[in-house]
PDB file of C-alpha atoms in Angstrom:
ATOM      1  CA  UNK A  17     -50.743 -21.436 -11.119  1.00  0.00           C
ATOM      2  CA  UNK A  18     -51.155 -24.965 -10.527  1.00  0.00           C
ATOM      3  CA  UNK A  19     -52.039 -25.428  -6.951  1.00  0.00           C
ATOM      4  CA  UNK A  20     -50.405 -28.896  -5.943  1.00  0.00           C
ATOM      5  CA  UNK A  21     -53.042 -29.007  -3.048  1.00  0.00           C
ATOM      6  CA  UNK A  22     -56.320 -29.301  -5.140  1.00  0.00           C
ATOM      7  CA  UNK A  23     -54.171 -29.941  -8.137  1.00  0.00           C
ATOM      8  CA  UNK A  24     -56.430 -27.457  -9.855  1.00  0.00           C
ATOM      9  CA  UNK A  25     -55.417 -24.284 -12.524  1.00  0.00           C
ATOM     10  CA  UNK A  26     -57.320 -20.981 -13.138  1.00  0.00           C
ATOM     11  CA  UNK A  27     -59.422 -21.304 -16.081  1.00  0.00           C
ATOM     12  CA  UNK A  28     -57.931 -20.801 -19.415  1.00  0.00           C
ATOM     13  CA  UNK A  29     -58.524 -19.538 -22.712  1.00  0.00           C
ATOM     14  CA  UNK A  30     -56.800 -19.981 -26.068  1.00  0.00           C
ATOM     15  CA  UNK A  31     -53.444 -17.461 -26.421  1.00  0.00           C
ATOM     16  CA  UNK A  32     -51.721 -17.192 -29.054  1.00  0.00           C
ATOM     17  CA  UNK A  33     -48.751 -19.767 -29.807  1.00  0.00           C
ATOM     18  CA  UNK A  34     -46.314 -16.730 -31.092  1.00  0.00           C
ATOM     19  CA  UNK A  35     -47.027 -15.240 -27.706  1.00  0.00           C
ATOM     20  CA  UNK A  36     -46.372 -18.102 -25.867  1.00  0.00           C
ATOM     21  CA  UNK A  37     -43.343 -18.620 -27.757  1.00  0.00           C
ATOM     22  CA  UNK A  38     -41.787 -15.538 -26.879  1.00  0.00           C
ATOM     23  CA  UNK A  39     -42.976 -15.707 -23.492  1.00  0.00           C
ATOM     24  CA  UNK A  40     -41.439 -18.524 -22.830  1.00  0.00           C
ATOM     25  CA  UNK A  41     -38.128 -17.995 -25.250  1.00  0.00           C
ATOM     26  CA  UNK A  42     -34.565 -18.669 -22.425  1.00  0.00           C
ATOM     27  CA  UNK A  43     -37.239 -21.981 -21.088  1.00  0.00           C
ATOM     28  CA  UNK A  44     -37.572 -23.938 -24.646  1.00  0.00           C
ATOM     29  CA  UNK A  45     -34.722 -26.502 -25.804  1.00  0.00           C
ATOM     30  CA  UNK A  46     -33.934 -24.967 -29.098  1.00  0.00           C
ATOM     31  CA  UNK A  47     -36.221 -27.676 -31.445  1.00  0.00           C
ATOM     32  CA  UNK A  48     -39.073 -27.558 -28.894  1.00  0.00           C
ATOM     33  CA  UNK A  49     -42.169 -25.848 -30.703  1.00  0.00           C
ATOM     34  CA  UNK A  50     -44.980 -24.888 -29.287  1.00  0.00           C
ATOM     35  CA  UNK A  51     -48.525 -26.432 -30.352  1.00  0.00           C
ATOM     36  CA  UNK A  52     -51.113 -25.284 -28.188  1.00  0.00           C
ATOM     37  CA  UNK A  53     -51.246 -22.271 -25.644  1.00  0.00           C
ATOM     38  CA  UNK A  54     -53.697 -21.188 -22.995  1.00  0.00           C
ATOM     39  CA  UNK A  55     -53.905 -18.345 -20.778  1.00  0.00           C
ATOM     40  CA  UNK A  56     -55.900 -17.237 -17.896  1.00  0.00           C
ATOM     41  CA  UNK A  57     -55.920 -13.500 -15.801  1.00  0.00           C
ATOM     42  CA  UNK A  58     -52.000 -13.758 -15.865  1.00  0.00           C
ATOM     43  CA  UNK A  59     -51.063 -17.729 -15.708  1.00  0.00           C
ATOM     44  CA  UNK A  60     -50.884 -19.722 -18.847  1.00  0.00           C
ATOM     45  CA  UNK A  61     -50.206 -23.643 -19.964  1.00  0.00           C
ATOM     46  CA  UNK A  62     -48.426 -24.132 -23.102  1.00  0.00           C
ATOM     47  CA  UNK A  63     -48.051 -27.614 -24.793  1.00  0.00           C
ATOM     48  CA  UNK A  64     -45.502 -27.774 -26.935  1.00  0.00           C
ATOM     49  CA  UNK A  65     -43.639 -31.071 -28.370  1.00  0.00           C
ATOM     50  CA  UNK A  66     -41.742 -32.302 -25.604  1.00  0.00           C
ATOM     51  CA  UNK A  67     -43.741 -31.045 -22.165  1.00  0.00           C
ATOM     52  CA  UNK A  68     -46.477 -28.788 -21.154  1.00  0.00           C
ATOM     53  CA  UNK A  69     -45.176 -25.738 -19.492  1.00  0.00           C
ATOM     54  CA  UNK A  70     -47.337 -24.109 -16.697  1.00  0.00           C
ATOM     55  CA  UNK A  71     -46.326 -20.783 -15.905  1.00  0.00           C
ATOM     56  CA  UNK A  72     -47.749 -18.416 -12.744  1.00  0.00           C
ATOM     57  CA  UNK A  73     -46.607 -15.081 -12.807  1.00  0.00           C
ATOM     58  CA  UNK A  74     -46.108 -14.191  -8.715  1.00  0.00           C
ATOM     59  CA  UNK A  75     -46.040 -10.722  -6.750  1.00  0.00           C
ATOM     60  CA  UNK A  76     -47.735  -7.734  -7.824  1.00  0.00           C
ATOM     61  CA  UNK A  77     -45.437  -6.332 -10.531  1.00  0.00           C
ATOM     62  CA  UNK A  78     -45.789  -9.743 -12.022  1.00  0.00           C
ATOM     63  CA  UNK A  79     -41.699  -9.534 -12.502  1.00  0.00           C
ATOM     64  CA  UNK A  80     -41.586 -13.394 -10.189  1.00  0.00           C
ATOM     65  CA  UNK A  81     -42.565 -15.835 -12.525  1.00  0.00           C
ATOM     66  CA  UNK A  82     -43.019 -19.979 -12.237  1.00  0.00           C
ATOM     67  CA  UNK A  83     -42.746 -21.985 -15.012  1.00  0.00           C
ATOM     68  CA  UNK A  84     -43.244 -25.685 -13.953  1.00  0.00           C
ATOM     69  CA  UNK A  85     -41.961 -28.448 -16.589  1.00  0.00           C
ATOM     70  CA  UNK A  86     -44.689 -31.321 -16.931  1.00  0.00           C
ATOM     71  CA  UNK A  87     -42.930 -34.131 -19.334  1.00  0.00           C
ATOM     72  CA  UNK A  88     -45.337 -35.763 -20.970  1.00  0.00           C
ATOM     73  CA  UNK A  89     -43.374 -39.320 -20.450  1.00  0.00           C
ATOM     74  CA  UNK A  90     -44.761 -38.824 -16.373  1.00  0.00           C
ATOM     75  CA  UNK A  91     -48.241 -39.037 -17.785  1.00  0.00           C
ATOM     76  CA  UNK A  92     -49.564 -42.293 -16.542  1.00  0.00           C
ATOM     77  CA  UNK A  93     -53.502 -41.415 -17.226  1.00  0.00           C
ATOM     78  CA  UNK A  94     -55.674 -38.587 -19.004  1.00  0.00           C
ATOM     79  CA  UNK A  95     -59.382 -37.660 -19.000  1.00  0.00           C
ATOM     80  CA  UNK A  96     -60.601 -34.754 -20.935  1.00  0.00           C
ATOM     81  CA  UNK A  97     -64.185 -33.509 -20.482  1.00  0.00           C
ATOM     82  CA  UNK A  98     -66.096 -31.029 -22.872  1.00  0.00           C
ATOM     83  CA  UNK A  99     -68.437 -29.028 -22.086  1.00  0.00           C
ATOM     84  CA  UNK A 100     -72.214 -29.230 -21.968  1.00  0.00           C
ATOM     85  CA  UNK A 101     -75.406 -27.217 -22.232  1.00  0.00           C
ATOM     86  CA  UNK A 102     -75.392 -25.974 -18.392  1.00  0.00           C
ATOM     87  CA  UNK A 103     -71.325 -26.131 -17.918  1.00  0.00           C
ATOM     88  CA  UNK A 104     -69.986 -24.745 -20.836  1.00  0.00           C
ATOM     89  CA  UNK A 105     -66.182 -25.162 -19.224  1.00  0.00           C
ATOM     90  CA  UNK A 106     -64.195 -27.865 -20.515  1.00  0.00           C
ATOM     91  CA  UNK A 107     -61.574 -29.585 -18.385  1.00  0.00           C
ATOM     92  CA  UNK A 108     -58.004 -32.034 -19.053  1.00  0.00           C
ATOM     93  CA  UNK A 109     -56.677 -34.076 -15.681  1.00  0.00           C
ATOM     94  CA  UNK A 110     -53.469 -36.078 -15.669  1.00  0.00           C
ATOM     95  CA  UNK A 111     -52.257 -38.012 -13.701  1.00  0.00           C
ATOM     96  CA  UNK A 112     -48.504 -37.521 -13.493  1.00  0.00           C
ATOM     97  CA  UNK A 113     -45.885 -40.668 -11.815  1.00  0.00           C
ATOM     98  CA  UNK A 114     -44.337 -38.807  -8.209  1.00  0.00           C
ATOM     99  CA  UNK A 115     -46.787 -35.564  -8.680  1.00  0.00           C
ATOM    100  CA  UNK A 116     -50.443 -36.726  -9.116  1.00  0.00           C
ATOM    101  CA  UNK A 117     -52.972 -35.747 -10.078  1.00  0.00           C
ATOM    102  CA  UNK A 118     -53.419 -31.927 -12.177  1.00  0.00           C
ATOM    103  CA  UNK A 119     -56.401 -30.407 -13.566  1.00  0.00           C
ATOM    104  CA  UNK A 120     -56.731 -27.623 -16.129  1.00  0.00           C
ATOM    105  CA  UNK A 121     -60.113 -25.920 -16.663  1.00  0.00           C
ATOM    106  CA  UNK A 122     -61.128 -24.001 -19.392  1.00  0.00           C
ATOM    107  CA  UNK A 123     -63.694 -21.383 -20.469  1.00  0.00           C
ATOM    108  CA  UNK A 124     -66.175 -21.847 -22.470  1.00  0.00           C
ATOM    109  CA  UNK A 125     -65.310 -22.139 -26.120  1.00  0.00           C
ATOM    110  CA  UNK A 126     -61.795 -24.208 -25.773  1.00  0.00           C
ATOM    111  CA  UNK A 127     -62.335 -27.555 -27.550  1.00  0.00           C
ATOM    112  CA  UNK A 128     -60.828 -30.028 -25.322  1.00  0.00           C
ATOM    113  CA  UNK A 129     -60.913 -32.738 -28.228  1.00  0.00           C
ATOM    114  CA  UNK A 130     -57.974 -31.020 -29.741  1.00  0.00           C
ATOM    115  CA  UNK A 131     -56.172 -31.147 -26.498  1.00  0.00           C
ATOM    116  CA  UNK A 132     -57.347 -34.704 -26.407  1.00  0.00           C
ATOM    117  CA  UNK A 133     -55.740 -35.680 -29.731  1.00  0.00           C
ATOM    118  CA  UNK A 134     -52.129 -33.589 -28.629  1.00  0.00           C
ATOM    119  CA  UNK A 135     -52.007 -35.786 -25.417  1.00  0.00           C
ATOM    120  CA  UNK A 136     -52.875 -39.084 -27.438  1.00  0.00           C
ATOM    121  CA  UNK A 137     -50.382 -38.298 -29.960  1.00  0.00           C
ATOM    122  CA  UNK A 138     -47.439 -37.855 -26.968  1.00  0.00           C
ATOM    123  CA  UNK A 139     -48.633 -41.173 -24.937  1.00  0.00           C
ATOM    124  CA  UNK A 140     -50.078 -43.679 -26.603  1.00  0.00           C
TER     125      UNK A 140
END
């Protein structure tokens, strides 16, 4: 979930876009696609072409679900930082106008440059 307080999400790993898709099918406008997908324990963050969508499934049948729209036209800032011999997490922070600030960490393996080059592509 994203956590408003530390503005901090579980780490994630890569998921599968036609998963993503479906999981979040009723949520997407109907020309919204989805480009990159990440999932932790039961939370995920999906990026598709208009917003990234941060879901946290709630309870303990997982049936209460979140899904909290970030547009990317609230970005004001971005920093994206790979990983390295000791930390081998990667992580994205933006800096959203009225929200703040919200970082996403991810497990070793996720190249972060790719995420780098979606959120370019959406902001600058």
């Amino acid at each position: 979930m994203i956590d408003f307080d530390t503005a901090s999400f579980t780490k994630l790993a890569p998921w599968d876009v036609k998963e993503a898709f479906a999981e979040l099918t009723g949520i997407l406008l109907p020309d919204e696609q989805v480009l990159l997908a990440f999932k932790g324990i039961r939370d995920s963050v999906t990026f598709t072409s208009r917003r990234i969508v941060a879901l946290n499934v709630q309870g303990l049948t997982g049936k209460k679900k979140d899904y909290s729209s970030l547009p990317y036209s609230k970005v004001q800032a971005f920093s994206v930082e790979t990983a390295g011999t000791w930390d081998r997490d990667s992580e994205l922070e933006l800096w959203f106008s009225g929200l703040g600030r919200v970082k996403f960490n991810f497990a070793s393996g996720v190249d972060v440059r790719e995420l780098n080059m979606l959120i370019s592509e959406r902001l600058l």
